[in-house]
């Protein structure tokens, strides 16, 4: 490749990224999932489009898609709150295993008996579309205020179910007879166990290291976090386990470990996640040939209809039988089983394996994802409101970032007061922070000042709170409690007690020389 060709390629890539970023704005206003707009960009510049770019490399698409999925799962894991996902974990695990098996059986039967596909093709389609897409679920659910249990189950399911689905698709795409069902079940169980062990181990070791090793620049922390998450995927895959489950669990451990510069870590991962989504969807749009989709449109609609109104509700109902979950929440979970780029990526596996009819399988999956994402995505907020499951009254959470002050055994907490926070109107003295913690600086309208006990806090203020190591957690709990319950938090059952154990060392603070560098 010459320098001139490289410059042209960079220009094209930058233009595609700019158009895709503009598509995010259109998506947020119209309610359409952004993945459809990115797919549309790929189709528009690909074969039969205005760009007429000929691209048919399914193997390269699969490799890039796997890499993008690793980044998306890492971003989703970093943003998953353990306190929300913990009570939902058993239900999510059952949905990701037993539920997937129910969905595969019903969908494959519909593809065979209603559409007339061979059993191998039908099983591949049934397995491929049984995976809910992490990118689609994360992006839609974080815009819809839902009860924590519903959000926890759906997010955990989308992070967990990729692993068994990939194993089944690879097994069904083998040339020759498929292994016995008990061998397949044993393989899935073994790979899930290995992936879980590797992910948790790497996540715990990585979080321990980042908490005890002060990096020379704050910008290195997000890079280190993503490197640890990718390491979990590679280690899990090399150990013959599920790398996808490993990266999600490792990222979830890191995201809940109270690492330095946590908001910056999540922001960096979110940016990488957007780039991964854009690149993955555009590439998938390039791979498809629109003129070949017409013959497979109605088979895709029929299979998708069975999947949406029969297989997914039955999957949810069977999986959640042991759990006391109301029918309204089950109905919403049934409709929120969003498909996105993951099924399309998995549909490239039989193409790479050379399975007969694999191109038709890819076309059916592509049409199914586009049509039913158009139907399900925009209607999900309406259904949540109709079922009275919207939780818009919940107070906005505070964005709290910490940086270690190694020499002083303390922490500098950066607190942003968003719109909707009940900390607005609270005086500094009314925060009732534990001994060893104090508000040292307030930034308001780009001006900073040292607050007094009677200083009234306002929306969009940024606070710098210094806390000794023994009271760091109690200080953060108290700040979040006041943000949700106001000045009477703790008196009206909102939590945030300031009772802490007495620190073993001295509690007085020497003069703090604040500089632009906030980490020790």
Coordinates of C-alpha atoms in Angstrom, one line a residue:
X1 CA 0.0 0.0 0.0
X2 CA 1.4 3.4 -1.0
X3 CA 1.3 6.5 1.1
X4 CA -1.4 8.0 -1.3
X5 CA -3.6 4.9 -0.9
X6 CA -3.1 5.1 2.9
X7 CA -4.2 8.7 2.9
X8 CA -7.3 7.9 0.9
X9 CA -8.2 5.0 3.3
X10 CA -7.8 7.3 6.3
X11 CA -10.0 9.9 4.7
X12 CA -12.7 7.4 4.0
X13 CA -12.5 5.9 7.5
X14 CA -12.7 9.4 9.1
X15 CA -15.7 10.4 7.0
X16 CA -17.5 7.1 7.9
X17 CA -16.8 7.8 11.6
X18 CA -18.1 11.4 11.3
X19 CA -21.3 10.2 9.6
X20 CA -21.7 7.4 12.2
X21 CA -21.3 9.9 15.1
X22 CA -24.0 12.1 13.5
X23 CA -26.1 9.0 13.2
X24 CA -26.0 8.6 17.0
X25 CA -27.7 12.0 17.3
X26 CA -30.4 10.9 14.8
X27 CA -30.8 7.7 16.7
X28 CA -31.3 9.4 20.1
X29 CA -34.0 11.7 18.6
X30 CA -35.9 9.1 16.5
X31 CA -35.7 6.2 19.0
X32 CA -34.2 3.9 16.4
X33 CA -31.3 1.7 17.6
X34 CA -28.1 3.1 16.2
X35 CA -27.0 -0.3 14.9
X36 CA -29.5 0.0 12.1
X37 CA -28.0 3.3 11.0
X38 CA -24.5 1.8 11.0
X39 CA -25.7 -1.2 9.1
X40 CA -27.3 1.2 6.6
X41 CA -24.0 3.1 6.2
X42 CA -22.3 -0.2 5.3
X43 CA -25.0 -1.3 2.9
X44 CA -25.0 2.2 1.3
X45 CA -21.2 2.1 0.5
X46 CA -21.1 -1.6 -0.3
X47 CA -22.2 -3.8 -3.2
X48 CA -25.4 -2.5 -4.9
X49 CA -24.8 0.8 -3.0
X50 CA -23.4 4.2 -4.0
X51 CA -19.9 3.2 -3.1
X52 CA -20.1 -0.1 -4.9
X53 CA -17.3 -1.5 -2.6
X54 CA -17.0 -5.3 -3.2
X55 CA -16.4 -7.1 0.1
X56 CA -17.0 -10.8 0.7
X57 CA -14.4 -11.8 3.2
X58 CA -16.5 -13.6 5.9
X59 CA -13.4 -14.8 7.8
X60 CA -12.0 -11.2 8.2
X61 CA -15.5 -10.1 9.3
X62 CA -15.7 -12.8 11.9
X63 CA -12.2 -12.0 13.3
X64 CA -13.0 -8.2 13.5
X65 CA -16.4 -9.0 14.9
X66 CA -15.0 -11.1 17.7
X67 CA -12.5 -8.3 18.6
X68 CA -15.3 -5.7 18.6
X69 CA -17.4 -8.0 20.8
X70 CA -14.6 -8.3 23.3
X71 CA -14.5 -4.5 23.6
X72 CA -18.3 -4.2 23.8
X73 CA -18.5 -6.9 26.6
X74 CA -15.7 -5.1 28.5
X75 CA -17.5 -1.8 28.3
X76 CA -20.8 -3.5 29.4
X77 CA -19.1 -5.2 32.3
X78 CA -17.4 -2.0 33.5
X79 CA -20.8 -0.3 33.6
X80 CA -22.6 -3.1 35.4
X81 CA -23.3 -2.4 39.1
X82 CA -22.8 -5.4 41.3
X83 CA -25.5 -4.3 43.7
X84 CA -28.1 -4.4 40.9
X85 CA -26.9 -7.6 39.2
X86 CA -26.3 -9.7 42.4
X87 CA -30.0 -10.5 43.1
X88 CA -30.6 -11.1 39.4
X89 CA -27.6 -13.4 38.8
X90 CA -29.4 -16.8 39.3
X91 CA -32.2 -15.8 36.9
X92 CA -29.7 -14.5 34.4
X93 CA -27.6 -17.8 34.5
X94 CA -30.7 -19.9 34.0
X95 CA -31.9 -17.7 31.1
X96 CA -28.4 -18.0 29.5
X97 CA -28.4 -21.8 29.7
X98 CA -31.8 -23.5 30.0
X99 CA -33.5 -20.5 28.3
X100 CA -31.1 -20.7 25.3
X101 CA -31.8 -24.4 24.9
X102 CA -35.6 -23.8 24.8
X103 CA -35.2 -21.0 22.3
X104 CA -33.0 -23.0 20.0
X105 CA -35.4 -25.9 20.0
X106 CA -38.5 -23.9 19.2
X107 CA -36.8 -21.6 16.6
X108 CA -35.1 -24.5 14.8
X109 CA -38.3 -26.4 14.6
X110 CA -40.0 -23.4 13.0
X111 CA -37.2 -23.0 10.6
X112 CA -37.4 -26.7 9.6
X113 CA -41.2 -27.2 9.5
X114 CA -42.5 -23.8 8.4
X115 CA -39.7 -22.6 6.1
X116 CA -38.3 -26.0 4.9
X117 CA -34.7 -25.6 5.9
X118 CA -32.5 -28.7 6.4
X119 CA -32.1 -29.6 10.1
X120 CA -28.4 -28.4 10.2
X121 CA -29.3 -25.0 8.8
X122 CA -32.3 -24.8 11.1
X123 CA -30.3 -25.6 14.2
X124 CA -27.6 -23.0 13.2
X125 CA -30.3 -20.3 12.8
X126 CA -31.9 -21.4 16.1
X127 CA -28.6 -21.1 17.9
X128 CA -27.5 -17.9 16.2
X129 CA -30.6 -15.8 17.0
X130 CA -30.9 -17.1 20.6
X131 CA -28.1 -14.8 21.7
X132 CA -29.3 -11.4 22.8
X133 CA -26.9 -8.7 21.7
X134 CA -24.9 -7.0 24.4
X135 CA -24.4 -3.7 22.5
X136 CA -28.1 -3.4 21.7
X137 CA -29.2 -4.3 25.2
X138 CA -26.7 -2.0 27.0
X139 CA -27.5 1.0 24.7
X140 CA -31.3 0.7 24.9
X141 CA -31.7 -0.3 28.6
X142 CA -29.5 2.6 29.8
X143 CA -32.0 5.0 28.1
X144 CA -35.1 3.4 29.6
X145 CA -35.6 3.8 33.4
X146 CA -36.5 0.3 34.5
X147 CA -36.5 -1.5 37.9
X148 CA -33.0 -2.6 38.9
X149 CA -34.0 -6.3 38.9
X150 CA -35.2 -6.2 35.3
X151 CA -32.1 -4.3 34.1
X152 CA -29.8 -6.6 36.1
X153 CA -31.3 -9.8 34.6
X154 CA -31.2 -8.4 31.0
X155 CA -27.7 -7.0 31.2
X156 CA -26.3 -10.1 32.8
X157 CA -28.1 -12.4 30.3
X158 CA -26.7 -10.5 27.3
X159 CA -23.2 -10.8 28.9
X160 CA -23.5 -14.5 29.7
X161 CA -25.4 -16.0 26.8
X162 CA -22.9 -15.3 24.1
X163 CA -20.7 -18.1 25.5
X164 CA -23.0 -21.1 25.2
X165 CA -24.4 -19.9 21.9
X166 CA -20.9 -19.6 20.3
X167 CA -20.2 -23.2 21.4
X168 CA -23.4 -24.5 19.9
X169 CA -23.0 -22.6 16.6
X170 CA -19.5 -24.0 16.2
X171 CA -20.8 -27.5 17.0
X172 CA -23.7 -27.3 14.5
X173 CA -21.3 -25.8 11.8
X174 CA -19.0 -28.9 11.8
X175 CA -18.9 -30.9 8.6
X176 CA -20.2 -34.4 9.4
X177 CA -22.4 -35.8 12.2
X178 CA -23.1 -33.6 15.2
X179 CA -21.9 -34.9 18.6
X180 CA -24.3 -36.4 21.0
X181 CA -26.3 -33.9 23.1
X182 CA -24.8 -34.9 26.4
X183 CA -21.3 -34.3 24.9
X184 CA -22.3 -30.9 23.8
X185 CA -23.8 -30.1 27.2
X186 CA -20.7 -31.2 29.0
X187 CA -18.5 -29.1 26.6
X188 CA -20.6 -26.0 27.3
X189 CA -20.5 -26.6 31.1
X190 CA -16.7 -27.1 31.1
X191 CA -16.0 -24.0 28.9
X192 CA -18.3 -21.8 31.0
X193 CA -16.7 -23.0 34.2
X194 CA -13.2 -22.3 32.9
X195 CA -14.2 -18.9 31.5
X196 CA -15.8 -17.9 34.8
X197 CA -12.8 -18.9 36.8
X198 CA -10.3 -17.2 34.5
X199 CA -12.4 -14.0 34.3
X200 CA -12.9 -13.7 38.1
X201 CA -9.2 -14.5 38.7
X202 CA -7.9 -12.0 36.2
X203 CA -10.3 -9.3 37.4
X204 CA -9.4 -9.7 41.1
X205 CA -5.7 -9.7 40.4
X206 CA -6.0 -6.7 38.1
X207 CA -8.1 -4.7 40.5
X208 CA -5.6 -5.5 43.4
X209 CA -2.7 -4.3 41.3
X210 CA -4.3 -1.1 40.1
X211 CA -5.3 -0.2 43.7
X212 CA -1.8 -0.7 45.1
X213 CA 0.4 0.6 42.2
X214 CA 0.2 4.3 41.5
X215 CA 0.7 4.9 37.8
X216 CA 2.6 8.0 36.8
X217 CA -0.3 9.5 34.8
X218 CA -4.1 9.3 35.2
X219 CA -4.5 8.6 31.5
X220 CA -2.8 5.2 31.9
X221 CA -5.6 3.8 34.2
X222 CA -8.2 3.4 31.4
X223 CA -5.6 1.8 29.2
X224 CA -4.6 -0.6 31.9
X225 CA -8.2 -1.5 32.7
X226 CA -9.0 -2.4 29.1
X227 CA -5.7 -4.3 28.8
X228 CA -6.7 -6.4 31.8
X229 CA -10.1 -7.1 30.3
X230 CA -8.6 -8.2 27.0
X231 CA -6.1 -10.3 28.9
X232 CA -9.0 -12.2 30.5
X233 CA -10.5 -13.0 27.1
X234 CA -7.2 -14.2 25.7
X235 CA -6.4 -16.3 28.8
X236 CA -9.9 -17.8 28.9
X237 CA -9.7 -18.8 25.2
X238 CA -6.2 -20.2 25.5
X239 CA -7.4 -22.3 28.5
X240 CA -10.1 -23.8 26.3
X241 CA -12.8 -21.9 28.1
X242 CA -15.2 -19.2 27.2
X243 CA -13.2 -16.0 26.5
X244 CA -16.4 -14.0 26.2
X245 CA -17.6 -14.9 29.6
X246 CA -14.1 -14.3 31.0
X247 CA -13.9 -10.7 29.6
X248 CA -17.4 -9.8 30.9
X249 CA -16.7 -11.1 34.4
X250 CA -13.2 -9.5 34.6
X251 CA -14.6 -6.2 33.5
X252 CA -17.5 -6.4 36.0
X253 CA -15.0 -7.1 38.8
X254 CA -12.9 -4.1 37.7
X255 CA -15.9 -1.8 37.4
X256 CA -17.0 -2.5 40.9
X257 CA -13.6 -2.4 42.6
X258 CA -13.5 1.4 43.3
X259 CA -10.4 1.9 41.2
X260 CA -8.8 5.3 40.8
X261 CA -10.4 7.5 38.1
X262 CA -13.3 5.1 37.7
X263 CA -15.5 7.6 35.6
X264 CA -12.5 8.1 33.3
X265 CA -12.1 4.4 33.0
X266 CA -15.8 3.9 32.0
X267 CA -15.7 6.9 29.7
X268 CA -12.7 5.6 27.8
X269 CA -14.3 2.1 27.5
X270 CA -17.5 3.7 26.3
X271 CA -15.6 5.5 23.6
X272 CA -13.9 2.3 22.5
X273 CA -17.2 0.5 22.6
X274 CA -18.8 3.1 20.2
X275 CA -15.8 2.7 17.8
X276 CA -16.2 -1.1 18.0
X277 CA -19.9 -1.0 17.3
X278 CA -19.5 1.4 14.4
X279 CA -16.7 -0.6 12.8
X280 CA -18.5 -3.9 13.3
X281 CA -21.9 -2.8 12.0
X282 CA -20.4 -1.0 9.0
X283 CA -18.4 -4.1 8.1
X284 CA -21.4 -6.3 8.4
X285 CA -23.3 -4.0 6.1
X286 CA -20.5 -4.2 3.6
X287 CA -20.7 -8.0 3.7
X288 CA -24.3 -8.3 2.7
X289 CA -25.6 -8.0 -0.9
X290 CA -29.0 -6.3 -0.8
X291 CA -30.1 -7.7 -4.1
X292 CA -29.9 -11.3 -2.7
X293 CA -32.1 -10.5 0.3
X294 CA -35.5 -10.5 -1.4
X295 CA -35.8 -14.2 -1.7
X296 CA -35.1 -14.7 2.1
X297 CA -37.3 -11.8 3.4
X298 CA -40.5 -13.8 4.2
X299 CA -38.6 -16.8 5.7
X300 CA -36.8 -14.4 7.9
X301 CA -40.0 -12.7 9.0
X302 CA -41.7 -16.0 9.7
X303 CA -38.7 -17.3 11.8
X304 CA -38.4 -14.0 13.6
X305 CA -42.2 -14.0 14.4
X306 CA -41.9 -17.4 16.0
X307 CA -38.8 -16.3 17.9
X308 CA -40.4 -13.1 19.2
X309 CA -43.9 -14.2 20.1
X310 CA -43.3 -17.9 21.0
X311 CA -39.7 -18.9 21.6
X312 CA -38.6 -15.8 23.6
X313 CA -41.7 -15.7 25.9
X314 CA -41.5 -19.5 26.4
X315 CA -37.7 -19.2 27.2
X316 CA -38.4 -16.5 29.8
X317 CA -41.4 -18.3 31.3
X318 CA -39.6 -21.7 31.7
X319 CA -36.3 -20.1 33.0
X320 CA -38.0 -17.9 35.6
X321 CA -40.4 -20.5 37.0
X322 CA -38.2 -21.0 40.1
X323 CA -38.1 -17.2 40.8
X324 CA -40.9 -15.0 42.1
X325 CA -40.9 -12.5 39.3
X326 CA -44.2 -10.7 38.4
X327 CA -45.7 -11.4 35.0
X328 CA -45.3 -7.7 34.0
X329 CA -41.5 -8.0 34.4
X330 CA -41.5 -11.3 32.5
X331 CA -43.5 -9.7 29.7
X332 CA -41.0 -6.9 29.4
X333 CA -38.0 -9.3 29.5
X334 CA -39.7 -11.3 26.7
X335 CA -39.9 -8.2 24.5
X336 CA -36.5 -6.9 25.4
X337 CA -34.6 -9.8 24.0
X338 CA -32.9 -7.6 21.5
X339 CA -30.8 -9.0 18.6
X340 CA -28.1 -7.0 17.0
X341 CA -24.7 -7.5 15.5
X342 CA -23.8 -10.6 17.5
X343 CA -26.2 -13.0 15.7
X344 CA -25.0 -11.6 12.3
X345 CA -21.3 -12.2 13.3
X346 CA -22.2 -15.7 14.5
X347 CA -23.8 -16.3 11.1
X348 CA -20.4 -16.0 9.5
X349 CA -19.2 -19.1 11.3
X350 CA -21.0 -21.6 9.0
X351 CA -19.8 -19.5 6.0
X352 CA -16.2 -19.8 7.1
X353 CA -16.7 -23.6 7.7
X354 CA -18.1 -24.1 4.2
X355 CA -21.6 -25.4 5.3
X356 CA -24.1 -25.9 2.5
X357 CA -26.6 -23.1 2.4
X358 CA -24.6 -20.9 4.8
X359 CA -25.1 -17.8 2.6
X360 CA -28.8 -18.2 2.9
X361 CA -28.5 -18.6 6.7
X362 CA -26.6 -15.3 6.8
X363 CA -29.2 -13.5 4.7
X364 CA -32.1 -14.8 6.8
X365 CA -30.3 -13.7 10.0
X366 CA -29.5 -10.3 8.6
X367 CA -33.1 -9.6 7.6
X368 CA -34.5 -11.0 10.9
X369 CA -32.2 -8.7 13.0
X370 CA -33.0 -5.6 11.0
X371 CA -36.8 -6.1 10.9
X372 CA -37.3 -7.1 14.5
X373 CA -34.9 -4.5 15.8
X374 CA -37.0 -1.9 14.0
X375 CA -40.1 -3.3 15.8
X376 CA -38.7 -4.0 19.3
X377 CA -36.3 -1.2 19.9
X378 CA -38.6 1.9 19.6
X379 CA -41.5 0.2 21.3
X380 CA -39.6 -1.0 24.4
X381 CA -40.0 2.4 26.3
X382 CA -43.8 2.4 25.4
X383 CA -44.2 -1.2 26.7
X384 CA -42.4 -0.3 29.9
X385 CA -44.8 2.6 30.6
X386 CA -47.8 0.5 29.7
X387 CA -46.8 -2.2 32.2
X388 CA -46.1 0.6 34.8
X389 CA -42.5 -0.5 35.1
X390 CA -40.9 2.9 34.4
X391 CA -38.7 4.1 37.3
X392 CA -38.2 7.7 36.2
X393 CA -38.7 9.0 39.8
X394 CA -35.4 7.6 41.0
X395 CA -32.9 10.3 41.9
X396 CA -29.9 10.7 39.7
X397 CA -26.8 9.1 41.1
X398 CA -23.7 11.1 41.8
X399 CA -20.5 10.7 39.7
X400 CA -17.8 10.0 42.3
X401 CA -14.1 9.7 41.2
X402 CA -11.3 8.9 43.6
X403 CA -7.5 9.3 43.3
X404 CA -5.1 7.9 45.9
X405 CA -3.1 10.2 48.1
X406 CA -0.4 7.6 48.9
X407 CA 1.7 9.6 51.3
X408 CA -1.3 10.7 53.4
X409 CA -3.2 7.4 53.4
X410 CA -6.1 9.3 52.1
X411 CA -8.3 9.8 49.0
X412 CA -9.4 12.9 47.1
X413 CA -13.0 12.4 45.9
X414 CA -14.3 14.4 43.0
X415 CA -18.1 14.7 43.3
X416 CA -20.3 16.1 40.5
X417 CA -23.8 17.2 41.5
X418 CA -26.1 16.5 38.5
X419 CA -29.5 17.8 37.7
X420 CA -32.1 15.9 39.8
X421 CA -29.8 15.3 42.7
X422 CA -31.3 16.1 46.1
X423 CA -27.9 17.4 47.3
X424 CA -29.1 20.7 45.7
X425 CA -29.9 23.2 48.5
X426 CA -28.0 21.3 51.2
X427 CA -25.5 23.2 53.3
X428 CA -21.9 21.8 53.7
X429 CA -22.4 21.3 57.4
X430 CA -25.7 19.3 56.7
X431 CA -23.7 16.7 54.8
X432 CA -22.7 15.3 58.2
X433 CA -19.5 13.7 56.8
X434 CA -17.7 11.3 59.2
X435 CA -14.7 12.6 61.2
X436 CA -11.6 12.5 58.9
X437 CA -13.5 13.8 55.8
X438 CA -14.1 17.4 54.7
X439 CA -15.2 19.4 51.7
X440 CA -12.1 21.3 50.7
X441 CA -13.1 23.0 47.5
X442 CA -16.2 23.9 45.4
X443 CA -16.1 24.6 41.7
X444 CA -19.1 26.6 40.5
X445 CA -19.5 28.3 37.1
X446 CA -15.8 27.8 36.4
X447 CA -14.8 29.5 39.6
X448 CA -13.4 27.7 42.7
X449 CA -13.7 28.7 46.3
X450 CA -13.2 27.1 49.8
X451 CA -16.6 26.5 51.3
X452 CA -17.7 27.3 54.8
X453 CA -20.1 25.3 56.9
X454 CA -23.1 27.4 55.7
X455 CA -22.2 27.2 52.0
X456 CA -25.3 26.0 50.1
X457 CA -24.6 23.4 47.4
X458 CA -26.2 23.7 43.9
X459 CA -26.8 21.7 40.8
X460 CA -23.7 21.4 38.6
X461 CA -21.3 22.1 41.5
X462 CA -18.2 20.1 41.6
X463 CA -16.8 19.2 45.1
X464 CA -13.4 18.1 46.2
X465 CA -13.7 16.0 49.3
X466 CA -10.7 14.7 51.2
X467 CA -11.2 11.5 53.3
X468 CA -8.8 9.4 55.3
X469 CA -8.4 5.8 54.3
X470 CA -10.5 4.3 57.2
X471 CA -13.5 6.5 56.4
X472 CA -13.3 6.6 52.6
X473 CA -16.2 4.1 52.1
X474 CA -18.4 5.7 54.7
X475 CA -17.8 9.1 53.2
X476 CA -18.9 7.9 49.7
X477 CA -21.9 6.2 51.2
X478 CA -22.9 9.4 52.9
X479 CA -22.5 11.5 49.8
X480 CA -24.6 9.2 47.7
X481 CA -27.3 9.0 50.4
X482 CA -27.6 12.8 50.6
X483 CA -27.7 12.9 46.8
X484 CA -30.7 10.5 46.9
X485 CA -32.5 11.6 50.1
X486 CA -31.4 15.1 50.8
X487 CA -30.3 16.6 54.1
X488 CA -32.5 14.2 56.1
X489 CA -30.9 11.1 54.6
X490 CA -30.3 8.6 57.3
X491 CA -33.1 10.0 59.5
X492 CA -35.8 9.0 57.0
X493 CA -34.4 5.5 56.2
X494 CA -32.3 6.6 53.2
X495 CA -29.1 5.2 54.6
X496 CA -25.8 6.8 54.6
X497 CA -25.0 6.4 58.3
X498 CA -21.8 8.3 59.4
X499 CA -21.0 5.8 62.1
X500 CA -17.6 4.4 61.4
X501 CA -14.9 2.7 63.4
X502 CA -12.3 4.9 65.0
X503 CA -9.1 5.1 62.9
X504 CA -6.1 3.5 64.4
X505 CA -3.7 6.3 63.4
X506 CA -3.9 10.1 63.9
X507 CA -6.9 11.8 62.4
X508 CA -5.5 15.4 62.0
X509 CA -4.6 16.5 58.5
X510 CA -1.4 18.4 57.5
X511 CA -1.6 21.2 55.0
X512 CA -2.6 19.7 51.5
X513 CA -0.7 21.3 48.6
X514 CA -3.3 20.8 45.9
X515 CA -1.9 20.8 42.4
X516 CA -3.2 19.8 38.9
X517 CA -2.0 16.2 39.7
X518 CA -4.6 14.5 41.9
X519 CA -3.1 11.0 42.2
X520 CA -0.2 10.1 44.4

